[in-house]
Amino acid sequence: MNIDMNKVTEILERNPKEPGAIIAVLQDFQREFRYLPVPAMVKASELLHVPLSKVYSIATFYNAFSLTPRGEKVIRICKGTACHIKGADKILEQIEAGLKLKPGETSADMKYTVEVVNCVGACAMAPVLIVNDKYHGKVRCDQAMGKVKRG
Amino acid sequence: MAHITINGKVVKAHEGEMLLAVIKRLGIDVPALCNHEAIEPTGNCRLCMVEITRPEWEGWKKNVTSCLYPVEDGLIVNTHTPELLEIRKTLLDLQLARCPNSELIQKMAEEYGVHETSYIANVEGDNCIMCYACTRICEVLGKSAISAVMRGQKKVIAPPFGEEPVDCIGCLACAQICPTDVIPYEDKDGIRTIWKKKFELVTCKNCGKTIVTRDFADYLIEQRRIPHEYFETCDDCKRLELAKKMGGLITKAAEVAV
Ligand code: FES
Ligand code: FES
């Protein structure tokens, strides 16, 4: 996968060049590329003086970061306790069938990524389905795919 | 100098040194897995816990990790209360579940009466107890070539991207500090392999014994200003040379005396 190194430089330019800024930089990479490209991490490590092993440690620790490209739309299904009881499994089934993707997978056309997450702190609206940054609550099985397509 | 009471005995200790050091000096057997003098204590394994109190605490006590608790004058320490024995037993039971194949953990657990773990044994796993001694010593050496990767159950100690660690100089500090011996390496035909990376070995010009890797020698010469002659002979040959020199001097001194 080829990435635009100018974008990497741009992101590094606008952030402070100190170890404490590493997470912010990685977040910017994630937003820009929808994953963390290796050359970008290497550059950040050099410029911010954070050992590469530590950059990788952070990159693999947080779920918000991904090491493989994610799709344009990231579909997250909450399977926390409340959502689980409210039938998150059924919602997931609908989405797996509708997109032909299993949790953790991304479609070949890079349009969709499906992820299962733990409690997102919105239990009152369980079951919760998140499409990119939009939270959908009290989702019904027959609505799930519609929400995925519309955002 | 501070005075503290350990298991009823008053002992002298340096203000600020860690309790574990004093306990070890007295020869008291308190298990400790993640502590090493070359690295800062982090209290990861929790095995070294002891009970502390002070007269003015009016009977109030607490359990602390002795590797992280500095000596204060007047401290009263107990190392083997029934509660502590119970805590260590539980910890070792958990460790044994994590590392059922580690001889060291087996032995330590046995000493606390755990012959078999009461949890589900992780038979397939390696013997890593996640004490971070390896990553910490690597950091002390100024390299940080390896780190913890992923989190929770999937966490492992590994080089970045699962590839040969670029920053590794093959010094072996990680493998040697590891309490459960889980980091494999091999020295063969003048080549050292560790973390899948290969290193040329520097050997003693007199006896041919392995000294260090070329990368480690270069690092010490450049960064720590160690003269490069230091890496020409091994420790044994250096000692021999020194003995010869000293011997010569003594003979000379004897001649002069006569
Ligand atoms: S369990 Fe889904 S939001 Fe809490
Ligand atoms: S030696 Fe103190 S916590 Fe491990």
Tab-separated table of C-alpha atoms and ligand atoms in Angstrom:
chain	number	residue	atom	x	y	z
A	1	MET	CA	0.000	0.000	0.000
A	2	ASN	CA	1.418	3.355	-1.060
A	3	ILE	CA	0.874	6.307	1.171
A	4	ASP	CA	1.359	9.984	0.613
A	5	MET	CA	4.501	10.838	2.595
A	6	ASN	CA	3.711	14.548	2.208
A	7	LYS	CA	0.659	13.984	4.361
A	8	VAL	CA	2.883	12.311	6.966
A	9	THR	CA	5.247	15.291	6.971
A	10	GLU	CA	2.312	17.683	7.190
A	11	ILE	CA	0.906	15.894	10.243
A	12	LEU	CA	4.298	15.804	11.922
A	13	GLU	CA	4.811	19.500	11.159
A	14	ARG	CA	1.635	20.628	12.862
A	15	ASN	CA	2.236	18.646	16.060
A	16	PRO	CA	4.788	19.374	18.787
A	17	LYS	CA	8.034	17.509	18.219
A	18	GLU	CA	8.252	15.897	21.626
A	19	PRO	CA	7.628	12.394	22.975
A	20	GLY	CA	4.389	13.470	24.681
A	21	ALA	CA	2.760	14.193	21.331
A	22	ILE	CA	3.029	10.632	20.030
A	23	ILE	CA	-0.582	9.642	20.659
A	24	ALA	CA	-1.909	12.812	19.046
A	25	VAL	CA	0.279	12.165	16.004
A	26	LEU	CA	-0.867	8.560	15.726
A	27	GLN	CA	-4.484	9.718	15.997
A	28	ASP	CA	-3.897	12.126	13.125
A	29	PHE	CA	-2.355	9.334	11.055
A	30	GLN	CA	-5.314	7.098	11.813
A	31	ARG	CA	-7.758	9.831	10.768
A	32	GLU	CA	-5.850	10.563	7.584
A	33	PHE	CA	-5.037	7.048	6.377
A	34	ARG	CA	-7.652	5.059	8.309
A	35	TYR	CA	-4.754	2.995	9.668
A	36	LEU	CA	-1.181	3.443	10.864
A	37	PRO	CA	1.238	2.919	7.973
A	38	VAL	CA	4.648	1.575	9.009
A	39	PRO	CA	6.698	4.335	7.296
A	40	ALA	CA	4.606	6.935	9.122
A	41	MET	CA	5.272	5.291	12.483
A	42	VAL	CA	8.992	5.098	11.718
A	43	LYS	CA	9.077	8.814	10.829
A	44	ALA	CA	7.177	9.750	13.988
A	45	SER	CA	9.531	7.655	16.093
A	46	GLU	CA	12.560	9.459	14.674
A	47	LEU	CA	11.164	12.955	14.901
A	48	LEU	CA	9.568	12.697	18.341
A	49	HIS	CA	12.422	10.659	19.817
A	50	VAL	CA	10.189	7.812	20.892
A	51	PRO	CA	11.747	4.363	20.414
A	52	LEU	CA	10.045	2.457	17.595
A	53	SER	CA	9.192	-0.354	20.017
A	54	LYS	CA	7.209	2.100	22.138
A	55	VAL	CA	5.376	3.502	19.132
A	56	TYR	CA	4.398	-0.027	18.200
A	57	SER	CA	3.402	-0.749	21.779
A	58	ILE	CA	0.998	2.211	21.752
A	59	ALA	CA	-0.260	1.362	18.270
A	60	THR	CA	-1.218	-2.151	19.355
A	61	PHE	CA	-2.551	-1.165	22.786
A	62	TYR	CA	-5.421	1.109	21.769
A	63	ASN	CA	-8.371	-0.226	19.830
A	64	ALA	CA	-8.722	3.152	18.147
A	65	PHE	CA	-5.596	2.373	16.151
A	66	SER	CA	-5.452	-0.137	13.375
A	67	LEU	CA	-2.415	-1.599	11.660
A	68	THR	CA	-4.305	-2.612	8.539
A	69	PRO	CA	-6.369	-0.195	6.457
A	70	ARG	CA	-9.962	0.183	7.638
A	71	GLY	CA	-12.912	0.770	5.345
A	72	GLU	CA	-14.556	4.127	4.662
A	73	LYS	CA	-17.342	3.192	7.007
A	74	VAL	CA	-16.413	1.520	10.263
A	75	ILE	CA	-19.413	-0.337	11.664
A	76	ARG	CA	-19.135	-1.104	15.349
A	77	ILE	CA	-21.552	-3.353	17.124
A	78	CYS	CA	-21.559	-3.086	20.890
A	79	LYS	CA	-21.516	-6.417	22.646
A	80	GLY	CA	-21.242	-5.092	26.166
A	81	THR	CA	-23.475	-6.642	28.825
A	82	ALA	CA	-26.516	-4.439	28.227
A	83	CYS	CA	-26.340	-4.655	24.435
A	84	HIS	CA	-25.722	-8.371	24.618
A	85	ILE	CA	-28.897	-8.860	26.636
A	86	LYS	CA	-30.797	-6.604	24.242
A	87	GLY	CA	-29.867	-8.843	21.302
A	88	ALA	CA	-26.586	-7.495	19.919
A	89	ASP	CA	-25.943	-10.954	18.463
A	90	LYS	CA	-29.001	-10.674	16.237
A	91	ILE	CA	-27.884	-7.260	14.976
A	92	LEU	CA	-24.439	-8.649	14.248
A	93	GLU	CA	-25.979	-11.551	12.319
A	94	GLN	CA	-27.860	-9.088	10.125
A	95	ILE	CA	-24.738	-7.118	9.400
A	96	GLU	CA	-22.556	-10.168	8.796
A	97	ALA	CA	-25.116	-11.427	6.297
A	98	GLY	CA	-25.716	-8.025	4.717
A	99	LEU	CA	-22.064	-7.125	4.203
A	100	LYS	CA	-20.638	-10.650	4.026
A	101	LEU	CA	-18.035	-9.661	6.607
A	102	LYS	CA	-17.023	-11.102	9.934
A	103	PRO	CA	-15.943	-8.910	12.864
A	104	GLY	CA	-12.474	-7.516	12.221
A	105	GLU	CA	-12.812	-7.811	8.435
A	106	THR	CA	-12.809	-5.111	5.801
A	107	SER	CA	-14.556	-5.431	2.434
A	108	ALA	CA	-12.362	-5.815	-0.636
A	109	ASP	CA	-13.604	-2.485	-2.039
A	110	MET	CA	-12.470	-0.796	1.213
A	111	LYS	CA	-15.994	0.488	1.862
A	112	TYR	CA	-16.811	-1.267	5.140
A	113	THR	CA	-15.088	-2.575	8.241
A	114	VAL	CA	-17.033	-4.493	10.876
A	115	GLU	CA	-15.941	-4.483	14.484
A	116	VAL	CA	-17.335	-5.788	17.720
A	117	VAL	CA	-16.699	-3.535	20.695
A	118	ASN	CA	-17.324	-3.652	24.410
A	119	CYS	CA	-19.616	-1.302	26.307
A	120	VAL	CA	-19.467	2.154	24.739
A	121	GLY	CA	-21.123	3.805	27.718
A	122	ALA	CA	-24.559	4.206	26.185
A	123	CYS	CA	-26.282	1.237	27.811
A	124	ALA	CA	-29.586	3.105	28.188
A	125	MET	CA	-29.943	2.982	24.419
A	126	ALA	CA	-28.929	-0.650	24.004
A	127	PRO	CA	-28.512	-2.305	21.589
A	128	VAL	CA	-26.081	0.198	20.113
A	129	LEU	CA	-24.757	0.296	16.583
A	130	ILE	CA	-22.129	2.855	15.602
A	131	VAL	CA	-21.461	3.886	12.024
A	132	ASN	CA	-18.249	5.928	11.941
A	133	ASP	CA	-18.996	8.590	14.564
A	134	LYS	CA	-22.758	8.255	14.589
A	135	TYR	CA	-24.399	6.341	17.438
A	136	HIS	CA	-27.669	4.546	16.769
A	137	GLY	CA	-29.617	3.351	19.802
A	138	LYS	CA	-32.442	0.872	20.333
A	139	VAL	CA	-31.636	-0.605	16.951
A	140	ARG	CA	-34.028	-3.210	15.562
A	141	CYS	CA	-32.828	-6.081	13.415
A	142	ASP	CA	-34.778	-4.915	10.378
A	143	GLN	CA	-33.261	-1.428	10.663
A	144	ALA	CA	-29.632	-2.441	11.093
A	145	MET	CA	-28.599	-2.649	7.456
A	146	GLY	CA	-30.472	0.548	6.600
A	147	LYS	CA	-28.482	2.406	9.224
A	148	VAL	CA	-25.264	0.941	7.903
A	149	LYS	CA	-26.008	2.105	4.345
A	150	ARG	CA	-27.283	5.551	5.288
A	151	GLY	CA	-24.553	6.257	7.848
B	1	MET	CA	21.321	5.157	59.435
B	2	ALA	CA	17.815	4.035	60.294
B	3	HIS	CA	16.696	1.373	62.715
B	4	ILE	CA	13.887	-0.921	61.695
B	5	THR	CA	12.420	-4.047	63.205
B	6	ILE	CA	12.172	-7.056	60.931
B	7	ASN	CA	10.396	-10.116	62.322
B	8	GLY	CA	11.034	-8.893	65.867
B	9	LYS	CA	14.717	-8.138	65.379
B	10	VAL	CA	16.071	-4.588	65.328
B	11	VAL	CA	18.408	-4.039	62.379
B	12	LYS	CA	20.310	-1.122	60.914
B	13	ALA	CA	19.569	-0.012	57.378
B	14	HIS	CA	20.137	2.961	55.118
B	15	GLU	CA	17.340	5.483	55.035
B	16	GLY	CA	15.794	5.317	51.570
B	17	GLU	CA	17.046	1.898	50.455
B	18	MET	CA	14.277	-0.519	49.625
B	19	LEU	CA	13.002	-2.915	52.262
B	20	LEU	CA	13.583	-5.903	50.000
B	21	ALA	CA	17.315	-5.180	49.895
B	22	VAL	CA	17.491	-5.253	53.699
B	23	ILE	CA	15.400	-8.414	53.869
B	24	LYS	CA	17.678	-10.126	51.346
B	25	ARG	CA	20.788	-9.003	53.216
B	26	LEU	CA	19.457	-10.660	56.353
B	27	GLY	CA	18.969	-13.872	54.404
B	28	ILE	CA	15.201	-13.901	54.934
B	29	ASP	CA	13.445	-15.841	52.215
B	30	VAL	CA	10.885	-13.556	50.584
B	31	PRO	CA	10.102	-14.483	46.983
B	32	ALA	CA	10.699	-11.774	44.378
B	33	LEU	CA	10.563	-12.258	40.643
B	34	CYS	CA	10.580	-8.869	38.986
B	35	ASN	CA	13.284	-7.144	40.980
B	36	HIS	CA	16.862	-6.671	39.820
B	37	GLU	CA	19.539	-4.235	40.943
B	38	ALA	CA	20.151	-3.067	37.380
B	39	ILE	CA	16.619	-1.771	36.890
B	40	GLU	CA	14.199	0.455	38.756
B	41	PRO	CA	11.674	-1.546	40.781
B	42	THR	CA	8.138	-1.531	39.404
B	43	GLY	CA	6.275	-3.914	41.709
B	44	ASN	CA	4.912	-6.087	38.926
B	45	CYS	CA	4.981	-9.572	40.436
B	46	ARG	CA	3.649	-8.563	43.897
B	47	LEU	CA	5.392	-11.561	45.490
B	48	CYS	CA	7.697	-9.529	47.701
B	49	MET	CA	4.845	-8.109	49.789
B	50	VAL	CA	5.500	-7.623	53.488
B	51	GLU	CA	3.487	-6.184	56.333
B	52	ILE	CA	4.487	-2.828	57.792
B	53	THR	CA	3.369	-0.862	60.812
B	54	ARG	CA	4.630	1.803	63.232
B	55	PRO	CA	4.041	2.182	66.978
B	56	GLU	CA	2.027	5.384	66.416
B	57	TRP	CA	-0.268	3.624	63.939
B	58	GLU	CA	-2.035	2.072	66.939
B	59	GLY	CA	-2.255	-1.407	65.568
B	60	TRP	CA	-3.043	-0.352	62.003
B	61	LYS	CA	-1.033	-2.330	59.440
B	62	LYS	CA	-0.685	-2.590	55.710
B	63	ASN	CA	0.876	-4.854	53.137
B	64	VAL	CA	3.313	-3.253	50.714
B	65	THR	CA	5.657	-4.479	47.983
B	66	SER	CA	9.024	-4.440	49.722
B	67	CYS	CA	10.932	-3.867	46.466
B	68	LEU	CA	9.232	-0.477	46.222
B	69	TYR	CA	9.051	0.570	49.866
B	70	PRO	CA	11.921	2.690	51.174
B	71	VAL	CA	13.338	2.214	54.662
B	72	GLU	CA	12.097	4.707	57.258
B	73	ASP	CA	13.389	4.874	60.802
B	74	GLY	CA	11.149	3.049	63.261
B	75	LEU	CA	9.347	0.867	60.734
B	76	ILE	CA	8.148	-2.511	61.985
B	77	VAL	CA	8.199	-5.155	59.264
B	78	ASN	CA	6.850	-8.681	59.224
B	79	THR	CA	7.614	-10.949	56.318
B	80	HIS	CA	5.683	-14.126	57.042
B	81	THR	CA	2.264	-13.359	58.534
B	82	PRO	CA	-0.516	-15.876	57.759
B	83	GLU	CA	-2.135	-13.261	55.506
B	84	LEU	CA	1.072	-12.792	53.516
B	85	LEU	CA	1.519	-16.521	53.114
B	86	GLU	CA	-2.012	-16.691	51.771
B	87	ILE	CA	-1.396	-13.807	49.342
B	88	ARG	CA	1.826	-15.351	48.030
B	89	LYS	CA	0.116	-18.688	47.672
B	90	THR	CA	-2.640	-17.149	45.541
B	91	LEU	CA	-0.128	-15.236	43.446
B	92	LEU	CA	1.965	-18.322	42.821
B	93	ASP	CA	-1.167	-20.307	42.020
B	94	LEU	CA	-1.975	-17.699	39.355
B	95	GLN	CA	1.593	-17.659	38.069
B	96	LEU	CA	1.531	-21.423	37.824
B	97	ALA	CA	-1.642	-21.196	35.755
B	98	ARG	CA	0.085	-18.787	33.446
B	99	CYS	CA	3.408	-20.660	33.283
B	100	PRO	CA	2.667	-24.318	34.088
B	101	ASN	CA	5.888	-25.351	32.335
B	102	SER	CA	8.292	-23.099	34.182
B	103	GLU	CA	10.492	-25.055	36.549
B	104	LEU	CA	11.202	-21.982	38.628
B	105	ILE	CA	7.516	-21.171	39.117
B	106	GLN	CA	6.765	-24.829	39.841
B	107	LYS	CA	9.433	-24.838	42.520
B	108	MET	CA	8.325	-21.575	44.081
B	109	ALA	CA	4.674	-22.625	44.065
B	110	GLU	CA	5.612	-25.941	45.618
B	111	GLU	CA	7.289	-24.089	48.492
B	112	TYR	CA	3.984	-22.395	49.180
B	113	GLY	CA	2.052	-25.626	49.017
B	114	VAL	CA	0.700	-25.249	45.492
B	115	HIS	CA	1.334	-28.541	43.708
B	116	GLU	CA	-1.045	-27.876	40.900
B	117	THR	CA	-2.780	-24.692	39.883
B	118	SER	CA	-6.405	-24.346	40.907
B	119	TYR	CA	-7.049	-22.208	37.815
B	120	ILE	CA	-7.056	-23.274	34.190
B	121	ALA	CA	-3.443	-23.896	33.195
B	122	ASN	CA	-2.206	-22.130	30.086
B	123	VAL	CA	-0.388	-25.225	28.832
B	124	GLU	CA	0.332	-23.839	25.413
B	125	GLY	CA	1.705	-20.486	26.512
B	126	ASP	CA	5.328	-19.539	27.017
B	127	ASN	CA	6.687	-18.923	30.509
B	128	CYS	CA	6.584	-15.146	30.376
B	129	ILE	CA	5.301	-13.660	33.643
B	130	MET	CA	5.034	-10.138	32.182
B	131	CYS	CA	7.450	-8.638	34.686
B	132	TYR	CA	8.958	-6.316	32.052
B	133	ALA	CA	12.482	-6.905	33.351
B	134	CYS	CA	13.621	-7.396	29.739
B	135	THR	CA	12.081	-4.224	28.341
B	136	ARG	CA	13.291	-2.254	31.349
B	137	ILE	CA	16.895	-3.411	31.065
B	138	CYS	CA	16.819	-2.736	27.322
B	139	GLU	CA	15.691	0.786	28.101
B	140	VAL	CA	18.416	1.239	30.721
B	141	LEU	CA	20.947	0.269	28.055
B	142	GLY	CA	19.537	3.063	25.922
B	143	LYS	CA	18.072	0.812	23.253
B	144	SER	CA	14.387	0.001	23.912
B	145	ALA	CA	14.444	-2.534	21.107
B	146	ILE	CA	11.547	-4.588	22.490
B	147	SER	CA	8.291	-3.733	24.204
B	148	ALA	CA	4.901	-5.044	25.260
B	149	VAL	CA	2.705	-5.589	22.227
B	150	MET	CA	-1.127	-5.788	22.263
B	151	ARG	CA	-2.902	-5.910	25.607
B	152	GLY	CA	-4.887	-8.115	27.937
B	153	GLN	CA	-4.715	-11.805	27.179
B	154	LYS	CA	-2.999	-11.227	23.853
B	155	LYS	CA	-0.140	-9.249	25.323
B	156	VAL	CA	3.371	-10.446	24.487
B	157	ILE	CA	6.866	-9.031	24.671
B	158	ALA	CA	8.121	-8.594	21.139
B	159	PRO	CA	10.104	-6.428	18.748
B	160	PRO	CA	8.183	-3.865	16.672
B	161	PHE	CA	6.115	-5.307	13.815
B	162	GLY	CA	7.193	-8.806	14.800
B	163	GLU	CA	10.307	-8.304	12.690
B	164	GLU	CA	13.992	-8.239	13.510
B	165	PRO	CA	14.339	-5.401	16.038
B	166	VAL	CA	16.242	-2.579	14.339
B	167	ASP	CA	17.540	-1.176	17.615
B	168	CYS	CA	18.770	-4.499	19.038
B	169	ILE	CA	22.538	-4.854	19.417
B	170	GLY	CA	22.481	-8.464	20.583
B	171	CYS	CA	23.743	-7.707	24.074
B	172	LEU	CA	21.691	-10.534	25.632
B	173	ALA	CA	20.670	-8.424	28.637
B	174	CYS	CA	16.989	-9.304	28.106
B	175	ALA	CA	17.629	-13.039	27.931
B	176	GLN	CA	19.882	-12.981	30.965
B	177	ILE	CA	17.638	-10.908	33.212
B	178	CYS	CA	14.508	-12.934	32.414
B	179	PRO	CA	13.599	-14.789	35.623
B	180	THR	CA	11.823	-17.600	33.787
B	181	ASP	CA	14.270	-17.936	30.885
B	182	VAL	CA	11.846	-17.416	28.030
B	183	ILE	CA	13.938	-15.443	25.597
B	184	PRO	CA	15.803	-17.870	23.357
B	185	TYR	CA	19.128	-17.118	21.698
B	186	GLU	CA	21.897	-19.091	20.074
B	187	ASP	CA	25.635	-18.597	19.580
B	188	LYS	CA	26.866	-20.731	16.708
B	189	ASP	CA	29.779	-20.520	14.269
B	190	GLY	CA	30.625	-16.964	15.234
B	191	ILE	CA	27.025	-15.782	14.863
B	192	ARG	CA	24.548	-14.905	17.592
B	193	THR	CA	20.831	-15.122	16.879
B	194	ILE	CA	18.336	-13.403	19.152
B	195	TRP	CA	14.858	-12.075	18.301
B	196	LYS	CA	15.506	-13.660	14.876
B	197	LYS	CA	18.270	-11.112	14.255
B	198	LYS	CA	21.810	-12.274	13.483
B	199	PHE	CA	24.947	-10.706	14.922
B	200	GLU	CA	28.633	-11.184	14.243
B	201	LEU	CA	30.472	-12.209	17.409
B	202	VAL	CA	33.747	-10.708	18.596
B	203	THR	CA	36.068	-13.388	19.960
B	204	CYS	CA	39.113	-13.280	22.209
B	205	LYS	CA	42.315	-13.034	20.179
B	206	ASN	CA	44.108	-15.339	22.629
B	207	CYS	CA	41.668	-18.121	23.395
B	208	GLY	CA	38.860	-17.632	20.878
B	209	LYS	CA	36.115	-17.362	23.469
B	210	THR	CA	33.054	-15.236	22.615
B	211	ILE	CA	33.212	-11.757	24.126
B	212	VAL	CA	30.288	-9.700	22.767
B	213	THR	CA	28.589	-8.979	19.458
B	214	ARG	CA	30.295	-6.562	17.080
B	215	ASP	CA	27.276	-4.209	17.339
B	216	PHE	CA	27.416	-4.186	21.139
B	217	ALA	CA	31.172	-3.546	21.146
B	218	ASP	CA	30.749	-0.676	18.668
B	219	TYR	CA	27.937	0.750	20.765
B	220	LEU	CA	30.019	0.689	23.937
B	221	ILE	CA	33.051	2.160	22.185
B	222	GLU	CA	31.049	4.997	20.629
B	223	GLN	CA	28.446	5.783	23.247
B	224	ARG	CA	30.110	4.789	26.489
B	225	ARG	CA	33.692	5.611	25.490
B	226	ILE	CA	35.088	2.217	26.366
B	227	PRO	CA	38.516	1.776	24.699
B	228	HIS	CA	38.352	-0.715	21.844
B	229	GLU	CA	41.317	-2.755	23.163
B	230	TYR	CA	38.909	-3.840	25.861
B	231	PHE	CA	37.143	-6.066	23.326
B	232	GLU	CA	40.297	-7.795	22.057
B	233	THR	CA	40.601	-10.301	24.885
B	234	CYS	CA	38.093	-12.040	27.121
B	235	ASP	CA	37.803	-11.557	30.880
B	236	ASP	CA	39.698	-14.763	31.650
B	237	CYS	CA	42.648	-13.829	29.452
B	238	LYS	CA	42.644	-10.299	30.896
B	239	ARG	CA	42.889	-11.786	34.375
B	240	LEU	CA	45.711	-14.061	33.257
B	241	GLU	CA	47.627	-11.158	31.760
B	242	LEU	CA	47.128	-9.178	34.938
B	243	ALA	CA	48.317	-12.091	37.047
B	244	LYS	CA	51.418	-12.369	34.894
B	245	LYS	CA	52.147	-8.666	35.270
B	246	MET	CA	51.547	-8.809	39.007
B	247	GLY	CA	53.703	-11.917	39.288
B	248	GLY	CA	56.503	-10.075	37.489
B	249	LEU	CA	56.145	-7.146	39.834
B	250	ILE	CA	56.259	-9.349	42.908
B	251	THR	CA	59.359	-11.161	41.688
B	252	LYS	CA	60.959	-7.810	40.953
B	253	ALA	CA	60.004	-6.500	44.368
B	254	ALA	CA	61.488	-9.633	45.943
B	255	GLU	CA	64.721	-9.144	43.971
B	256	VAL	CA	64.915	-5.543	45.099
B	257	ALA	CA	64.330	-6.591	48.705
B	258	VAL	CA	67.189	-9.081	48.484
C	1	FES	S1	-23.306	-2.472	26.734
C	1	FES	FE1	-23.522	-1.464	24.865
C	1	FES	S2	-23.422	0.544	25.472
C	1	FES	FE2	-23.096	-0.453	27.336
C	2	FES	S1	9.860	-8.162	43.407
C	2	FES	FE1	8.608	-6.719	44.326
C	2	FES	S2	6.857	-6.855	43.134
C	2	FES	FE2	8.154	-8.239	42.138
